[in-house]
Coordinates of C-alpha atoms and ligand atoms in Angstrom, one line a residue:
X1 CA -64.9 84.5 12.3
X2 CA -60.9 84.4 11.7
X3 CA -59.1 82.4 9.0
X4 CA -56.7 80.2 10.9
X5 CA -53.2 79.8 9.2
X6 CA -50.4 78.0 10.6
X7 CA -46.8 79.0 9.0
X8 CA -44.0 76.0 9.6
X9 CA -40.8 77.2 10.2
X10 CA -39.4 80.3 12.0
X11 CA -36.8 81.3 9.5
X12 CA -36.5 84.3 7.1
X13 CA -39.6 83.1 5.0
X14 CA -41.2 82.3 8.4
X15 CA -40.6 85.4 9.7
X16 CA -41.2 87.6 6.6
X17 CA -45.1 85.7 5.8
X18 CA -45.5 86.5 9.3
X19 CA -45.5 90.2 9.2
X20 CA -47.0 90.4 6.0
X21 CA -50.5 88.1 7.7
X22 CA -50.0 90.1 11.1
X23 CA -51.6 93.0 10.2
X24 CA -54.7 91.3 8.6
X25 CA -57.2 91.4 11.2
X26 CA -59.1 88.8 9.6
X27 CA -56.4 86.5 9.6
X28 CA -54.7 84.2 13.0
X29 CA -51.4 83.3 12.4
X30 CA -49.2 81.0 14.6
X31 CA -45.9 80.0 13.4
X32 CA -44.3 76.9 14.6
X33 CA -40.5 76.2 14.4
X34 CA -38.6 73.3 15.4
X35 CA -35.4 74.6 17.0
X36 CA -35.8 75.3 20.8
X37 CA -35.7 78.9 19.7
X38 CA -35.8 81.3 16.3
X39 CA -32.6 81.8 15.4
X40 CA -30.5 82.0 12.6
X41 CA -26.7 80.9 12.4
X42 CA -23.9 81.0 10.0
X43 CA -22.8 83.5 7.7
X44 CA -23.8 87.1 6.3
X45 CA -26.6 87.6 3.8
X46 CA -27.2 90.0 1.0
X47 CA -30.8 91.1 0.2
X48 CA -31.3 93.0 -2.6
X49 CA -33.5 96.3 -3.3
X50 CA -35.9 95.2 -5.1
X51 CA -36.8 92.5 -2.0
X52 CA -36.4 95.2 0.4
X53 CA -38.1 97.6 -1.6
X54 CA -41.2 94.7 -1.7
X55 CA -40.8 94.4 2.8
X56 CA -41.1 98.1 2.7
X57 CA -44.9 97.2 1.5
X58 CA -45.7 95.6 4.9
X59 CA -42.3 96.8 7.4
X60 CA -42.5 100.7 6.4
X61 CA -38.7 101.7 6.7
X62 CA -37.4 98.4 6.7
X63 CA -34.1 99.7 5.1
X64 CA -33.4 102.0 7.9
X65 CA -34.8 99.2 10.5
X66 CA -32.1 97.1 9.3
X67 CA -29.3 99.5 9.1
X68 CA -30.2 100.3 12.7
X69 CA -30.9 97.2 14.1
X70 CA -29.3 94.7 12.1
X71 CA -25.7 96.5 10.9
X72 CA -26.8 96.5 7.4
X73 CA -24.8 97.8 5.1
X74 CA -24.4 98.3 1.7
X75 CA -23.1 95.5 -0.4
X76 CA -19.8 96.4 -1.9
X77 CA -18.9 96.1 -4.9
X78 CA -16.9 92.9 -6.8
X79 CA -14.2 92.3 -8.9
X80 CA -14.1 89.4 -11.0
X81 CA -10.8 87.8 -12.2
X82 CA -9.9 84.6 -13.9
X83 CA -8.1 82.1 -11.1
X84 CA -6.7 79.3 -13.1
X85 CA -4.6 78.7 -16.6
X86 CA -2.7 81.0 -19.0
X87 CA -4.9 83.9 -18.4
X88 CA -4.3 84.1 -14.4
X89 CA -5.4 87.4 -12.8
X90 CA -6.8 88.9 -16.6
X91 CA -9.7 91.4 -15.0
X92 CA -13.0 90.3 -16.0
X93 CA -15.1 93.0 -14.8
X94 CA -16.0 95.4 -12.2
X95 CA -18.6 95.6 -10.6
X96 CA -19.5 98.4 -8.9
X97 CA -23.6 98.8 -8.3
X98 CA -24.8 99.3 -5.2
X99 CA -27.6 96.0 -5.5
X100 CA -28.6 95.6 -1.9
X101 CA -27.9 95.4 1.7
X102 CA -25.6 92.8 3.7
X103 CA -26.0 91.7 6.8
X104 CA -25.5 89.0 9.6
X105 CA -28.4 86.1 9.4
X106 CA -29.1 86.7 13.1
X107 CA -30.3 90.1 13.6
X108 CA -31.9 90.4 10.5
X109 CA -34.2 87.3 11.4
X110 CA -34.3 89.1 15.2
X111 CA -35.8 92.3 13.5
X112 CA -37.9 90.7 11.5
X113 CA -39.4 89.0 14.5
X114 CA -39.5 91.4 17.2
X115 CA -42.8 93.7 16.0
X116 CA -44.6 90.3 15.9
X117 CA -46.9 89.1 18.7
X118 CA -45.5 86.6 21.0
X119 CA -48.5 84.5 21.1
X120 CA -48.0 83.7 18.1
X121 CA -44.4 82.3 18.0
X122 CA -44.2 78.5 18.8
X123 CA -40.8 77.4 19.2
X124 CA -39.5 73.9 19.9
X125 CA -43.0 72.7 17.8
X126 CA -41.4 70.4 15.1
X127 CA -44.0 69.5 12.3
X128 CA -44.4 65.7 11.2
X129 CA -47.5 65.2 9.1
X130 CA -49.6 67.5 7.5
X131 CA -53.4 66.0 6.2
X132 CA -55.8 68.0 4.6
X133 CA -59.2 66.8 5.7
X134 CA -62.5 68.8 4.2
X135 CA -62.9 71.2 7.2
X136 CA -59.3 72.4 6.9
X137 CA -56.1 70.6 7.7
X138 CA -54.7 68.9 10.5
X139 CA -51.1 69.1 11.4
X140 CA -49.2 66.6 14.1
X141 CA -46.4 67.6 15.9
X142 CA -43.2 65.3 17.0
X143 CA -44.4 66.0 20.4
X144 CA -47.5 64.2 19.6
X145 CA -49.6 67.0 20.1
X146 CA -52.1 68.5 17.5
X147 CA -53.7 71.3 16.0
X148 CA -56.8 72.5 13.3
X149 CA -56.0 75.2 10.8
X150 CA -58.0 76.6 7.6
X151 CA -54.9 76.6 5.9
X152 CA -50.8 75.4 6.1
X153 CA -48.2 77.5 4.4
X154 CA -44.8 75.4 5.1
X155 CA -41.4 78.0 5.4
X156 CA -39.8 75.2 6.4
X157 CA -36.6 74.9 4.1
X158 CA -34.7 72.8 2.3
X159 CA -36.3 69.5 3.3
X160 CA -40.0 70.7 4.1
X161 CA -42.3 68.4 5.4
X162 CA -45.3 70.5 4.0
X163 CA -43.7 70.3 0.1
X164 CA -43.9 66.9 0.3
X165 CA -47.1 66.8 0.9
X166 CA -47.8 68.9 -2.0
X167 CA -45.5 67.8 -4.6
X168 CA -45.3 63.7 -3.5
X169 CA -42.6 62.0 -4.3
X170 CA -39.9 62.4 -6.9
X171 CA -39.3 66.2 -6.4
X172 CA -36.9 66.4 -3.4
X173 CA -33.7 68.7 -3.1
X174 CA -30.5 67.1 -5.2
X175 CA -27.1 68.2 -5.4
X176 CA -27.0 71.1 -7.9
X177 CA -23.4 70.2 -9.2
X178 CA -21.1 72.0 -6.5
X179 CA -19.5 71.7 -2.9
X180 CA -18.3 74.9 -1.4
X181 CA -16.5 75.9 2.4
X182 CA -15.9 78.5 4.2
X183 CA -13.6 80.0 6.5
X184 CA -13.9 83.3 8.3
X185 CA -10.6 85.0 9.0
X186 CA -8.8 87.7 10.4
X187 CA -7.7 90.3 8.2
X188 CA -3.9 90.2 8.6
X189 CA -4.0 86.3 8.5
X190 CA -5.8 86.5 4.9
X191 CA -3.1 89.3 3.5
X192 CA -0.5 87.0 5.1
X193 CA -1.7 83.8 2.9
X194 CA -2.9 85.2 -0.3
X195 CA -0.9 88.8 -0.1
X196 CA -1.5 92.3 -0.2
X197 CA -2.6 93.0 -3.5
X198 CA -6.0 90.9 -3.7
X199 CA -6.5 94.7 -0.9
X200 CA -4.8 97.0 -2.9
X201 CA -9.0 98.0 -4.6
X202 CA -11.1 97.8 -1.9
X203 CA -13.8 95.3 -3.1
X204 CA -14.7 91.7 -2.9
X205 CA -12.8 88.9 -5.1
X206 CA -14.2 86.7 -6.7
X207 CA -12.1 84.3 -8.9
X208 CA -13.3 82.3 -11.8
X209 CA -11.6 79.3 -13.5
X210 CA -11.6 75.7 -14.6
X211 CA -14.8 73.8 -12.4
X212 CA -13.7 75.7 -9.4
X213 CA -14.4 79.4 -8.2
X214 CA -13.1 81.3 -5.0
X215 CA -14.2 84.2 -3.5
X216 CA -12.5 86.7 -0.7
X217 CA -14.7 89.4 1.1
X218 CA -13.9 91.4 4.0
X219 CA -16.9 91.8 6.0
X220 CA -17.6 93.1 9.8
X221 CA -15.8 96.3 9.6
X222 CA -12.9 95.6 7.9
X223 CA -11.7 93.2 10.3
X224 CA -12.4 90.0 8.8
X225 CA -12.4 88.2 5.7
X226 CA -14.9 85.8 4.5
X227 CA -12.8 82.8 2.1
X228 CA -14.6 80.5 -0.1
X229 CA -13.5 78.0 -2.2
X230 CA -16.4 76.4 -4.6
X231 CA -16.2 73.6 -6.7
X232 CA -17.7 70.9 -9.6
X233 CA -19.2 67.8 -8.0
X234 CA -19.5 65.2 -10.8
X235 CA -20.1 62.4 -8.1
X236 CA -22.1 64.0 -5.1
X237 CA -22.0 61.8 -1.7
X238 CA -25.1 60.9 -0.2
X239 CA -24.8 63.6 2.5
X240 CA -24.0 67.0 2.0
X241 CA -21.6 67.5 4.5
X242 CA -18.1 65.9 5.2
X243 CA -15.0 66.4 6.0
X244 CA -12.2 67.9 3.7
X245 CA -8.2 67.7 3.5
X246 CA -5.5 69.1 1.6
X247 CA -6.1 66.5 -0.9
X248 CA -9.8 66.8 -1.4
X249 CA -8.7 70.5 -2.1
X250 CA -5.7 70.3 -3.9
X251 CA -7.5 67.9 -5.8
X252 CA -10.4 70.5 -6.6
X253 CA -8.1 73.0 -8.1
X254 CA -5.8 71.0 -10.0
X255 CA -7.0 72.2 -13.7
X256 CA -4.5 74.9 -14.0
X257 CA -5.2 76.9 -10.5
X258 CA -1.8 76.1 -8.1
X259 CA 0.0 78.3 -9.9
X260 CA -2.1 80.9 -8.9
X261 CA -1.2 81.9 -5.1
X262 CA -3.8 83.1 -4.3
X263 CA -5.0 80.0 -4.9
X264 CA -2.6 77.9 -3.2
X265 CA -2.9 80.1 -0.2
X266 CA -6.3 79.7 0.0
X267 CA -6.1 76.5 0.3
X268 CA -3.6 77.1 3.5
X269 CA -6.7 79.3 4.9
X270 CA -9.2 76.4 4.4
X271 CA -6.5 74.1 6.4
X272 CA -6.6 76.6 9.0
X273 CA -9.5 75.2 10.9
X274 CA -10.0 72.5 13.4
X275 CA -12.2 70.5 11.0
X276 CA -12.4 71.6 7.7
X277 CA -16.0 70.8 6.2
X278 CA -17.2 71.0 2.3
X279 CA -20.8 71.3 2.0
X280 CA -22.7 69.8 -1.4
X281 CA -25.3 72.6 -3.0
X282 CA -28.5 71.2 -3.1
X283 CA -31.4 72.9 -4.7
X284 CA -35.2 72.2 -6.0
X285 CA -34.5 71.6 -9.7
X286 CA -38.2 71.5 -10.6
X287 CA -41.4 71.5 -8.5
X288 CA -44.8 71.0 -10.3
X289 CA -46.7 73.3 -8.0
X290 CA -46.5 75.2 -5.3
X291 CA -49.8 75.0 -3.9
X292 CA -52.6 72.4 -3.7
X293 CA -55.7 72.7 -1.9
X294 CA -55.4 74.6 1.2
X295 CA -51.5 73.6 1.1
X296 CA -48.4 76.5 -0.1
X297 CA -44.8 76.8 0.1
X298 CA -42.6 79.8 0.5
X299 CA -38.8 80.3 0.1
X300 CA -36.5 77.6 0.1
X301 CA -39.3 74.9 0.8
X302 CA -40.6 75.7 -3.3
X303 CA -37.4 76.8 -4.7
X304 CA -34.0 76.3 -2.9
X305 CA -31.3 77.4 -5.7
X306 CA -27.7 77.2 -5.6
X307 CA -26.3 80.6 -4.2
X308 CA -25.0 81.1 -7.5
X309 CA -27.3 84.4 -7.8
X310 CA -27.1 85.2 -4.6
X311 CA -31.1 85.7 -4.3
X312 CA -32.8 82.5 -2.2
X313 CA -33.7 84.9 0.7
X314 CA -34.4 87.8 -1.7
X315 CA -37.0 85.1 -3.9
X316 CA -37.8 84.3 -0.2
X317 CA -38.6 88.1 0.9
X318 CA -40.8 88.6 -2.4
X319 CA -42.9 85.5 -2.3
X320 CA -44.3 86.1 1.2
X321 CA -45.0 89.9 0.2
X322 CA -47.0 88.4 -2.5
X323 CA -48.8 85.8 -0.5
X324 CA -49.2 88.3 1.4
X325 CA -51.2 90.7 -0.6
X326 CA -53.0 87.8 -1.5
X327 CA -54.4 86.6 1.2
X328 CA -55.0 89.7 2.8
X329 CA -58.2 89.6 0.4
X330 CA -59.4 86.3 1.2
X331 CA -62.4 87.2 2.7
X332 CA -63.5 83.1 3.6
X333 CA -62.1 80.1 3.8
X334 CA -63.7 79.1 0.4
X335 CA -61.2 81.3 -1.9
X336 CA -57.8 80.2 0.3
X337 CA -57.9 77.9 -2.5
X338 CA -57.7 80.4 -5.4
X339 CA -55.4 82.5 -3.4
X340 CA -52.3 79.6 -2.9
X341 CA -52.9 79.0 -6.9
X342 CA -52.7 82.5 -7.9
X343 CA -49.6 82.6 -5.8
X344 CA -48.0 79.7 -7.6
X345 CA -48.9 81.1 -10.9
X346 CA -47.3 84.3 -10.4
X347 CA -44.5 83.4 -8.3
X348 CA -43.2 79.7 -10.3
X349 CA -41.6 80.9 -13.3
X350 CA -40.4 84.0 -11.7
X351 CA -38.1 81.5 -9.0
X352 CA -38.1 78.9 -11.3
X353 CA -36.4 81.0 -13.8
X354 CA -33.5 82.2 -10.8
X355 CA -33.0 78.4 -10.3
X356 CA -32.2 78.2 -14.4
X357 CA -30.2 81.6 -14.3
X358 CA -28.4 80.5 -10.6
X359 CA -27.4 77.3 -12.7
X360 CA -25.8 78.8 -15.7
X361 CA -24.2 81.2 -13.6
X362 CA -22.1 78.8 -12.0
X363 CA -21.2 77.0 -15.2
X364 CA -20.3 80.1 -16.4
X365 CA -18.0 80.8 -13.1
X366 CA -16.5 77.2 -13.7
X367 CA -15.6 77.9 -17.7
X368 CA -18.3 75.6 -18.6
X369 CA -19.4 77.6 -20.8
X370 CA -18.9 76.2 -24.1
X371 CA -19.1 79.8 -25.8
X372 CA -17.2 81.9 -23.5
X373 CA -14.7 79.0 -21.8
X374 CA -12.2 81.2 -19.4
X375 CA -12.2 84.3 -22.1
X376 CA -11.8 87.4 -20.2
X377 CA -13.5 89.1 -22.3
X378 CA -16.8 87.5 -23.3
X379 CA -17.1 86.5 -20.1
X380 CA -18.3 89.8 -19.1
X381 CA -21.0 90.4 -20.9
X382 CA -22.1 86.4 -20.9
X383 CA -22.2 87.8 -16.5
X384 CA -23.9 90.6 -17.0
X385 CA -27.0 88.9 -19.1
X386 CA -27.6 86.2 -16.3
X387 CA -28.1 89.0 -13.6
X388 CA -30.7 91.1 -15.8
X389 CA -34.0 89.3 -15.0
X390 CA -32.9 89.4 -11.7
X391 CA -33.4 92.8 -10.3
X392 CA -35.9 93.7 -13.4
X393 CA -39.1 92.2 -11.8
X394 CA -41.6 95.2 -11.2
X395 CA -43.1 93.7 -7.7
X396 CA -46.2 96.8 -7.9
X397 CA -47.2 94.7 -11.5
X398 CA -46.6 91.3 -10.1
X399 CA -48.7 92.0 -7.1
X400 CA -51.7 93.2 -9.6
X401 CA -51.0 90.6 -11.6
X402 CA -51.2 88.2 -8.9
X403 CA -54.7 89.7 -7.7
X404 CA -56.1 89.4 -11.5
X405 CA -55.2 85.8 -11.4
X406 CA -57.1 85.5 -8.0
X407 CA -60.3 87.5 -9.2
X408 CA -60.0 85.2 -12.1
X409 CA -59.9 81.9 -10.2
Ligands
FAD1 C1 -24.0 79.8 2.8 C2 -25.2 80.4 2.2 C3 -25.2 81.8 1.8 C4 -26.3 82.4 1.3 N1 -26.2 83.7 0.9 C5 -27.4 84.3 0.4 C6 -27.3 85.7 0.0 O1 -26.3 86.4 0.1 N2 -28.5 86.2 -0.5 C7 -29.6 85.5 -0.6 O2 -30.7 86.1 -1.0 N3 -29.7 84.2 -0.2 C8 -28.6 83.6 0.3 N4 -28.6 82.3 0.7 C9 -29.9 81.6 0.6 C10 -30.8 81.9 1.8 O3 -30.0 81.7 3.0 C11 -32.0 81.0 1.8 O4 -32.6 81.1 0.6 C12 -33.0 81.6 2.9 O5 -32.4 81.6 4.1 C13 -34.2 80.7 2.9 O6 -35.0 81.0 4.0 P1 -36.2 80.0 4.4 O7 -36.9 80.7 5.6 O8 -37.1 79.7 3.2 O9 -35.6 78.7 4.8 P2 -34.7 78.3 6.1 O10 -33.7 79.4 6.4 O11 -34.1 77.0 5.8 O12 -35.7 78.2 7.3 C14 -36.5 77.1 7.5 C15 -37.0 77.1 9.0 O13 -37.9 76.0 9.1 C16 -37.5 75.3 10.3 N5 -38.1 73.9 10.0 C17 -37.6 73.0 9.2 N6 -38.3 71.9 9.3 C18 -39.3 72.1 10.2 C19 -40.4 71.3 10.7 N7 -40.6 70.0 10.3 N8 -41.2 71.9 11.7 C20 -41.0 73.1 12.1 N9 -40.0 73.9 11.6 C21 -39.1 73.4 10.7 C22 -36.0 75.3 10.3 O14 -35.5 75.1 11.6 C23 -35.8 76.8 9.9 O15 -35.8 77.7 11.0 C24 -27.5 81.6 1.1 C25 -27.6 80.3 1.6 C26 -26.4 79.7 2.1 C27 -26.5 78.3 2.5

């Protein structure tokens, strides 16, 4: 008889732990979002090769499959500058490795859903309470209707429903320390404001300075630029978006940036928009477990991170290959238990450790580092050591290690 397995939420963890269980023949999975359709929106996303390489494991050719299908392209490579005080435009470092593949949200979550089934996409199926019972667990829809499973795996984000009813109370997403926005921009506008030599090199911007950070990018074939000013949040608001103005900005910047023009103009580009939003960074700053019982969480549901790093859908993409793996040997419903905890074993410190890294990055991009401050030149080496671990993980050990700890269990 099949293992039944709902997944909650349609996104890219969704999506990805999707593939990964389809091909199990043992294994019948439905996945249940709550948006009237799966979608993504908003802006590009990078995913980096060693998460691509770990989707090759169960989407053969992936890389090509999104360079075809989803207008993935190689992410470019970065130059990273001080923005504020004395030391205004001093070159911190270059950085030219090609780490990954960019590309927009929508397709990518498009291709990652088209080779599955459509029986067993439910959209418009918003989850609200999850009880484990001993025959499996139960899950109620706002709908009011309700379905049976051996096992729940919640994808569902930020603010799952399923984490909660792993973790209790008391480990919920809080601001991280920052607000960022956004703009997205023509081309000729962006030289206009900031000028023509932030294009002279062709690679991304990113400026570092005292608690704030920006960051220029042209994206979609030259034609655009993506604009984004970050900064400290000593006071977060109960809700993490609202409204900004030239003063809120202005404000943001004032330790030793307006001088800069680049900085001042961005702050024109920001204006530029009907309704200017900041958005507070929220993340999971710890999480005692990612499993318990026949309960697990994937992606940003266990370990939302401030973008920092760069690498929540990455961490996303290489904890559902590893559930994955996992669960394709669970051969009843009796070791679905040992399965989730092997999974949070493994896959905890390795995200955990991101959220740690993703934190001290962007004290380190805000000169709050006490040992580097806004010095050009420690501060690129004090870069280069939080981005190590990163791309170091060998996912062909971590999957056998994973599998030891399940034999073990
Ligand atoms: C502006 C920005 C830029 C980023 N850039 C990068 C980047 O360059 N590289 C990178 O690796 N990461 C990046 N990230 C992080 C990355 O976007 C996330 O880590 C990743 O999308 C997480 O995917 P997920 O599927 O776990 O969660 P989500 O994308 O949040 O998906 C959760 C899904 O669950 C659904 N859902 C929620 N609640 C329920 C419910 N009760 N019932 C049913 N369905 C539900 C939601 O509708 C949603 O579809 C960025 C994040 C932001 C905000």
């Amino acid at each position: 008889m099949s293992i039944r397995i709902a997944i909650i939420g349609g996104g890219i963890a969704g999506a990805t732990l999707a593939n990964a269980l389809v091909k199990h023949v043992h294994l019948d999975v439905h996945v249940y979002e709550s948006a009237p359709e799966f979608s993504e929106r908003g802006a590009g996303i990078g995913l980096s090769y060693l998460a691509l390489g770990a989707l090759e494991t169960i989407i053969p050719s992936a890389i090509e499959l999104f360079k075809k299908k989803a207008g993935a392209v190689a992410v470019g490579p970065a130059r990273i500058v001080i923005g504020s005080g004395p030391n205004t435009g001093a070159i911190v470092s270059d950085i030219s490795e090609d780490s990954g593949l960019a590309m927009n949200r929508a397709p990518l979550l498009k291709t990652l859903l088209e080779s599955l089934p459509p029986k067993m996409l439910h959209a418009n199926k918003k989850l609200s309470t999850v009880k484990q019972e001993d025959s499996g667990v139960v899950i109620t829809f706002e709908d009011g209707s309700m379905e049976s499973f051996d096992a729940v795996v919640g994808a569902d984000g930020l603010f799952s429903t399923v984490r909660q009813a792993i973790v209790g109370v008391g480990f919920e997403a809080t601001p991280a320390g920052w607000w960022d926005c956004r703009n997205l921009l023509p081309l000729d506008q962006v030289k206009a404001r900031i000028g023509e030599e932030s294009f002279e090199v062709d690679r991304e911007f990113c400026w570092v300075g005292d608690e704030a950070f920006m960051m220029h990018a042209v994206v979609e074939n030259g034609t655009k630029v993506q604009c984004i000013i970050a900064a400290m949040e000593n006071d977060p608001p109960k809700t993490r978006k609202r409204s900004i103005t030239r003063e809120t900005l202005e404000n943001a910047l004032r330790k030793g940036w307006l001088g800069n023009p680049v900085a001042t103009g961005m702050v024109e580009l920001m204006l530029d928009q009907a309704d200017p939003q900041a958005y507070s960074i929220w993340e999971h700053r710890s999480t005692p477990c990612y499993a318990r019982g026949r309960l697990c969480i994937v992606g940003d549901a266990a370990h939302a991170t401030s973008p920092w790093q760069g690498a929540g859908a990455s961490l996303a993409v290489e904890d559902c290959v590893i559930l994955g793996h996992l669960l394709g040997q669970v051969a009843s419903v009796d070791t679905i238990e040992a399965a989730f905890r092997a999974f949070d074993i493994v896959r905890r410190p390795r995200c955990q450790g991101v959220i740690d890294t993703g934190l001290a990055s962007g004290q380190l991009f805000c000169g709050q580092n006490p040992d580097v401050g806004l010095d050009s030149e420690k501060m690129g080496p004090a870069i280069g050591e939080l981005y190590t671990d990163l791309d170091s993980l060998d996912i062909t050990l971590h999957m056998e290690d994973a599998s030891k700890q399940f034999k073990l269990l």
